[in-house]
Amino acid sequence: MEITTRTAKTILTPQKSGLLASGPYPFTHSLSPYTGCGFGATTCGLYCYAQFLPNWTHSHPGIAWGSAVQVKENAAEVLAQTLAAMSTPQRRSLRIFMASTTDPYQPIEATHQVTRGCLEVFTQYDDLDLLVIQTRAPLAARDFDLMRHIPYVWLSVSIETDDAEVLRALTGGPSPAKRFALIEEAKQQGIKTQIAVSPCLPYTDHFADRLLALAPDRIIVDNFTEGDGGRGYRTARSPYAAANLAWREQEGLARQLSERLALARADVYWSTSGFCSIPPRSGQATQSAMPL
């Protein structure tokens, strides 16, 4: 793994188009503590759409996804300056997704602690509207002491399947059991939780029951076609598609799971609209923050 550092000029990226900017309750910004992702060498890296985006392809030409990570070493400092410069109404409009192009709790976070530094900044403000932390890593439990003091935080954990053999047959990653345990511990700490079955991989007959037993605050189910940001085009040219020629035939598994879950609870959501459907804290529609 090649690890480099850089000094970031900005840390909150406005979302004016694309998946995160869709309705009914769009995100205003994304926050990525790292460029690249150490999980890129595991199962999720086979289909991760971030490997096709310009911030990777232009800055790391010819470098395989998952083999290099760039650390934004001053991310917390820039975040603190940015939030301090905003008015209260501006901060109240902020709906931040951390992160859309990397996992904030990928392995090197254990030593670099960039994500933890950002959370320390967020604990100083109670007036933001939403912060979603999207991860698949058990390491997130390390920072529950901070998340408990951020009233607008949601922990969203990717659990694409409950079948550990499916992951092992590909290139591995954090086990489903450890991700289930992460959700359970977060709930015990009083942290709002979301499970993202995104994208849905082949699963066992017990997956729906296991998700229901966890009782997260909400569940999102997604497939490759609607979730990769390119109607399946990105997935079709990914290493995952090359290794799984029947991936399109598996797409119906996601719909079947969603329908099974929806029979038992109302807060089951689908794909992009599901990610962008956490209502504002005020119960009113948000207005976009001023550009940063």
Short mmCIF file of C-alpha atoms in Angstrom, two decimals:
data_model
loop_
_atom_site.label_atom_id
_atom_site.label_comp_id
_atom_site.label_asym_id
_atom_site.label_seq_id
_atom_site.Cartn_x
_atom_site.Cartn_y
_atom_site.Cartn_z
CA MET A 1 0.00 0.00 0.00
CA GLU A 2 1.40 3.38 -1.06
CA ILE A 3 0.46 6.08 1.48
CA THR A 4 1.03 9.75 0.76
CA THR A 5 -0.18 12.93 2.43
CA ARG A 6 -1.38 16.24 1.13
CA THR A 7 -2.60 19.55 2.48
CA ALA A 8 -6.25 20.11 1.61
CA LYS A 9 -7.51 23.57 0.72
CA THR A 10 -11.15 22.62 1.24
CA ILE A 11 -12.82 19.64 2.89
CA LEU A 12 -16.56 20.06 2.30
CA THR A 13 -17.52 19.40 -1.33
CA PRO A 14 -20.84 20.96 -2.44
CA GLN A 15 -23.29 18.49 -3.98
CA LYS A 16 -25.09 20.23 -6.82
CA SER A 17 -25.81 17.19 -8.99
CA GLY A 18 -25.51 13.43 -8.84
CA LEU A 19 -26.70 10.79 -6.42
CA LEU A 20 -26.30 12.70 -3.16
CA ALA A 21 -28.04 15.77 -4.56
CA SER A 22 -31.24 13.91 -5.42
CA GLY A 23 -34.48 14.02 -3.44
CA PRO A 24 -36.43 13.96 -1.33
CA TYR A 25 -33.88 15.31 1.17
CA PRO A 26 -30.56 15.84 -0.63
CA PHE A 27 -27.17 16.21 0.95
CA THR A 28 -25.54 19.60 0.64
CA HIS A 29 -21.93 18.39 0.94
CA SER A 30 -19.69 15.35 1.05
CA LEU A 31 -16.60 15.01 3.22
CA SER A 32 -13.78 12.64 2.27
CA PRO A 33 -10.89 12.38 4.76
CA TYR A 34 -8.89 10.34 2.25
CA THR A 35 -8.45 9.98 -1.51
CA GLY A 36 -8.46 6.33 -2.46
CA CYS A 37 -9.45 3.49 -0.17
CA GLY A 38 -7.63 0.64 1.50
CA PHE A 39 -10.75 -1.48 1.13
CA GLY A 40 -10.29 -1.18 -2.63
CA ALA A 41 -8.33 -4.43 -2.53
CA THR A 42 -11.29 -6.26 -0.95
CA THR A 43 -14.68 -7.29 -2.35
CA CYS A 44 -16.21 -3.80 -2.39
CA GLY A 45 -13.24 -2.55 -4.40
CA LEU A 46 -14.22 -4.81 -7.28
CA TYR A 47 -17.32 -2.75 -8.01
CA CYS A 48 -16.64 0.57 -6.24
CA TYR A 49 -17.65 3.36 -8.62
CA ALA A 50 -15.11 5.76 -7.04
CA GLN A 51 -12.32 4.07 -8.99
CA PHE A 52 -13.79 5.57 -12.17
CA LEU A 53 -14.10 9.16 -10.90
CA PRO A 54 -11.73 11.95 -11.97
CA ASN A 55 -10.41 12.63 -8.46
CA TRP A 56 -8.82 9.17 -8.65
CA THR A 57 -8.15 8.58 -12.34
CA HIS A 58 -6.58 12.01 -12.91
CA SER A 59 -4.49 12.12 -9.75
CA HIS A 60 -3.42 8.45 -9.77
CA PRO A 61 -3.14 7.43 -13.44
CA GLY A 62 -2.28 3.79 -13.93
CA ILE A 63 -2.42 2.98 -10.20
CA ALA A 64 -4.74 0.14 -9.23
CA TRP A 65 -7.67 1.03 -7.00
CA GLY A 66 -6.91 -0.12 -3.46
CA SER A 67 -3.13 0.03 -3.83
CA ALA A 68 -2.67 3.69 -2.80
CA VAL A 69 -4.29 6.14 -0.39
CA GLN A 70 -3.72 9.85 0.02
CA VAL A 71 -4.25 11.27 3.51
CA LYS A 72 -5.73 14.75 3.87
CA GLU A 73 -3.62 15.44 6.92
CA ASN A 74 -5.13 18.84 7.75
CA ALA A 75 -8.78 17.84 7.18
CA ALA A 76 -9.88 18.55 10.76
CA GLU A 77 -8.19 21.96 10.78
CA VAL A 78 -9.84 22.98 7.50
CA LEU A 79 -13.21 21.70 8.72
CA ALA A 80 -12.92 23.70 11.93
CA GLN A 81 -12.09 26.87 9.99
CA THR A 82 -14.95 26.28 7.56
CA LEU A 83 -17.62 25.73 10.20
CA ALA A 84 -16.39 28.64 12.31
CA ALA A 85 -16.68 30.99 9.32
CA MET A 86 -20.31 30.04 8.68
CA SER A 87 -23.34 31.67 10.22
CA THR A 88 -25.72 29.65 12.35
CA PRO A 89 -28.35 29.48 9.56
CA GLN A 90 -25.69 28.20 7.15
CA ARG A 91 -24.58 25.49 9.54
CA ARG A 92 -28.19 24.48 10.18
CA SER A 93 -28.61 23.76 6.48
CA LEU A 94 -25.60 21.42 6.29
CA ARG A 95 -26.34 17.81 5.38
CA ILE A 96 -23.01 16.01 5.05
CA PHE A 97 -22.22 12.54 3.73
CA MET A 98 -18.90 11.09 4.94
CA ALA A 99 -17.85 9.65 2.58
CA SER A 100 -18.97 9.03 -0.97
CA THR A 101 -15.60 8.09 -2.50
CA THR A 102 -13.72 6.43 0.35
CA ASP A 103 -14.37 4.63 3.62
CA PRO A 104 -13.66 6.98 6.55
CA TYR A 105 -12.72 3.96 8.67
CA GLN A 106 -10.46 2.16 6.22
CA PRO A 107 -7.45 0.48 7.89
CA ILE A 108 -5.05 3.45 7.87
CA GLU A 109 -7.55 5.48 9.94
CA ALA A 110 -6.38 3.41 12.91
CA THR A 111 -3.09 5.31 12.86
CA HIS A 112 -3.78 8.55 10.97
CA GLN A 113 -7.08 9.32 12.77
CA VAL A 114 -8.21 11.92 10.25
CA THR A 115 -11.85 10.89 10.61
CA ARG A 116 -11.64 11.04 14.39
CA GLY A 117 -10.19 14.54 14.15
CA CYS A 118 -13.13 15.65 12.03
CA LEU A 119 -15.59 14.15 14.52
CA GLU A 120 -13.89 16.07 17.31
CA VAL A 121 -14.68 19.24 15.36
CA PHE A 122 -18.32 18.24 14.88
CA THR A 123 -18.73 17.70 18.63
CA GLN A 124 -18.19 21.45 19.03
CA TYR A 125 -21.34 22.21 17.02
CA ASP A 126 -24.87 21.07 17.78
CA ASP A 127 -26.62 23.03 15.04
CA LEU A 128 -25.90 21.09 11.85
CA ASP A 129 -28.77 19.21 10.22
CA LEU A 130 -27.22 15.85 9.32
CA LEU A 131 -23.96 13.92 9.24
CA VAL A 132 -24.06 10.40 7.79
CA ILE A 133 -20.97 8.29 8.38
CA GLN A 134 -20.89 5.53 5.76
CA THR A 135 -18.58 2.61 6.52
CA ARG A 136 -18.17 -1.15 6.55
CA ALA A 137 -15.44 -1.14 9.19
CA PRO A 138 -15.68 -2.31 12.81
CA LEU A 139 -13.07 0.37 13.58
CA ALA A 140 -15.94 2.88 13.72
CA ALA A 141 -16.75 1.61 17.23
CA ARG A 142 -13.57 3.34 18.43
CA ASP A 143 -15.27 6.71 17.96
CA PHE A 144 -18.61 6.02 19.62
CA ASP A 145 -17.44 8.26 22.46
CA LEU A 146 -17.54 11.18 20.00
CA MET A 147 -20.61 10.14 18.00
CA ARG A 148 -22.68 10.09 21.19
CA HIS A 149 -22.09 13.84 21.46
CA ILE A 150 -23.07 14.72 17.88
CA PRO A 151 -26.90 14.96 17.88
CA TYR A 152 -27.22 14.93 14.08
CA VAL A 153 -24.98 11.91 13.37
CA TRP A 154 -26.12 8.66 11.76
CA LEU A 155 -23.89 5.60 11.48
CA SER A 156 -24.62 3.84 8.19
CA VAL A 157 -23.03 0.40 7.88
CA SER A 158 -22.72 -1.43 4.56
CA ILE A 159 -23.81 -5.06 4.88
CA GLU A 160 -24.10 -6.34 1.33
CA THR A 161 -24.70 -9.96 2.34
CA ASP A 162 -24.85 -12.18 5.41
CA ASP A 163 -22.99 -14.96 3.58
CA ALA A 164 -19.33 -14.83 4.58
CA GLU A 165 -18.53 -17.38 1.88
CA VAL A 166 -19.67 -14.93 -0.80
CA LEU A 167 -17.11 -12.40 0.44
CA ARG A 168 -14.35 -14.98 0.77
CA ALA A 169 -15.01 -16.25 -2.74
CA LEU A 170 -14.35 -12.74 -4.03
CA THR A 171 -11.59 -10.85 -2.21
CA GLY A 172 -12.80 -10.64 1.38
CA GLY A 173 -13.49 -7.66 3.63
CA PRO A 174 -14.84 -7.17 7.16
CA SER A 175 -17.05 -10.14 8.01
CA PRO A 176 -20.85 -9.79 8.14
CA ALA A 177 -20.76 -10.90 11.79
CA LYS A 178 -18.48 -8.00 12.75
CA ARG A 179 -20.72 -5.54 10.92
CA PHE A 180 -23.80 -6.90 12.67
CA ALA A 181 -21.97 -6.44 15.98
CA LEU A 182 -21.08 -2.86 15.03
CA ILE A 183 -24.75 -2.00 14.54
CA GLU A 184 -25.71 -3.67 17.82
CA GLU A 185 -23.07 -1.76 19.77
CA ALA A 186 -23.99 1.55 18.15
CA LYS A 187 -27.62 1.04 19.14
CA GLN A 188 -26.56 0.31 22.72
CA GLN A 189 -24.67 3.63 22.69
CA GLY A 190 -27.81 5.49 21.57
CA ILE A 191 -26.42 6.28 18.10
CA LYS A 192 -28.87 6.38 15.20
CA THR A 193 -28.16 3.49 12.85
CA GLN A 194 -28.76 2.67 9.22
CA ILE A 195 -27.95 -0.55 7.36
CA ALA A 196 -27.10 -0.17 3.68
CA VAL A 197 -27.45 -3.40 1.72
CA SER A 198 -25.64 -1.60 -1.06
CA PRO A 199 -25.10 -3.19 -3.45
CA CYS A 200 -27.00 -6.35 -2.61
CA LEU A 201 -24.91 -9.49 -3.15
CA PRO A 202 -26.17 -13.08 -3.04
CA TYR A 203 -27.32 -13.87 0.51
CA THR A 204 -28.63 -16.71 2.63
CA ASP A 205 -32.28 -17.51 3.28
CA HIS A 206 -31.90 -15.94 6.74
CA PHE A 207 -30.63 -12.51 5.69
CA ALA A 208 -33.95 -10.68 5.98
CA ASP A 209 -34.62 -12.14 9.42
CA ARG A 210 -31.14 -11.19 10.60
CA LEU A 211 -31.58 -7.60 9.41
CA LEU A 212 -34.97 -7.35 11.09
CA ALA A 213 -33.57 -8.76 14.33
CA LEU A 214 -30.90 -6.06 14.39
CA ALA A 215 -33.69 -3.44 14.32
CA PRO A 216 -31.67 -0.49 12.97
CA ASP A 217 -33.44 2.85 12.63
CA ARG A 218 -33.67 2.38 8.87
CA ILE A 219 -32.63 -0.01 6.10
CA ILE A 220 -31.64 0.76 2.51
CA VAL A 221 -31.51 -1.89 -0.19
CA ASP A 222 -29.74 -1.22 -3.47
CA ASN A 223 -28.59 -3.01 -6.60
CA PHE A 224 -25.82 -2.34 -9.10
CA THR A 225 -27.98 -0.97 -11.89
CA GLU A 226 -29.58 1.80 -9.86
CA GLY A 227 -26.82 2.33 -7.36
CA ASP A 228 -23.60 2.75 -9.33
CA GLY A 229 -24.44 6.21 -10.65
CA GLY A 230 -24.36 5.07 -14.26
CA ARG A 231 -27.38 2.78 -14.63
CA GLY A 232 -25.07 -0.21 -14.46
CA TYR A 233 -22.50 1.12 -16.94
CA ARG A 234 -19.79 1.51 -14.30
CA THR A 235 -20.44 -1.95 -12.90
CA ALA A 236 -20.41 -3.48 -16.38
CA ARG A 237 -16.79 -2.38 -16.89
CA SER A 238 -15.67 -3.19 -13.35
CA PRO A 239 -13.53 -6.10 -12.17
CA TYR A 240 -16.62 -7.46 -10.41
CA ALA A 241 -18.53 -7.84 -13.68
CA ALA A 242 -15.53 -9.49 -15.30
CA ALA A 243 -15.40 -12.07 -12.51
CA ASN A 244 -19.18 -12.48 -12.23
CA LEU A 245 -20.63 -12.61 -15.71
CA ALA A 246 -24.11 -13.35 -14.32
CA TRP A 247 -24.27 -10.23 -12.14
CA ARG A 248 -27.24 -8.78 -14.01
CA GLU A 249 -29.22 -11.96 -13.35
CA GLN A 250 -28.61 -11.43 -9.62
CA GLU A 251 -30.14 -7.93 -9.62
CA GLY A 252 -33.57 -9.27 -8.70
CA LEU A 253 -32.24 -10.48 -5.35
CA ALA A 254 -32.21 -6.89 -4.11
CA ARG A 255 -35.87 -6.34 -4.98
CA GLN A 256 -36.84 -9.60 -3.35
CA LEU A 257 -35.03 -8.65 -0.16
CA SER A 258 -36.54 -5.16 -0.14
CA GLU A 259 -40.05 -6.53 -0.55
CA ARG A 260 -39.52 -9.11 2.20
CA LEU A 261 -38.29 -6.45 4.62
CA ALA A 262 -41.05 -4.01 3.71
CA LEU A 263 -43.65 -6.55 4.79
CA ALA A 264 -42.29 -6.34 8.31
CA ARG A 265 -41.43 -2.65 8.72
CA ALA A 266 -42.19 0.64 7.03
CA ASP A 267 -38.74 2.26 7.16
CA VAL A 268 -37.20 0.23 4.33
CA TYR A 269 -35.92 2.38 1.48
CA TRP A 270 -34.67 1.81 -2.04
CA SER A 271 -31.38 2.88 -3.64
CA THR A 272 -30.51 6.55 -4.14
CA SER A 273 -33.80 7.94 -2.91
CA GLY A 274 -33.31 5.89 0.23
CA PHE A 275 -29.94 7.44 1.01
CA CYS A 276 -31.43 10.90 0.46
CA SER A 277 -34.55 10.40 2.57
CA ILE A 278 -33.53 11.23 6.14
CA PRO A 279 -35.81 14.15 7.05
CA PRO A 280 -34.33 17.41 8.33
CA ARG A 281 -34.04 17.68 12.11
CA SER A 282 -36.40 20.65 12.04
CA GLY A 283 -39.00 18.71 10.10
CA GLN A 284 -38.85 21.32 7.37
CA ALA A 285 -37.17 21.29 3.99
CA THR A 286 -33.58 22.48 4.09
CA GLN A 287 -32.11 25.25 2.04
CA SER A 288 -28.73 24.88 0.44
CA ALA A 289 -25.79 26.29 2.35
CA MET A 290 -23.85 29.09 0.77
CA PRO A 291 -21.02 27.82 -1.48
CA LEU A 292 -17.75 27.14 0.32
#
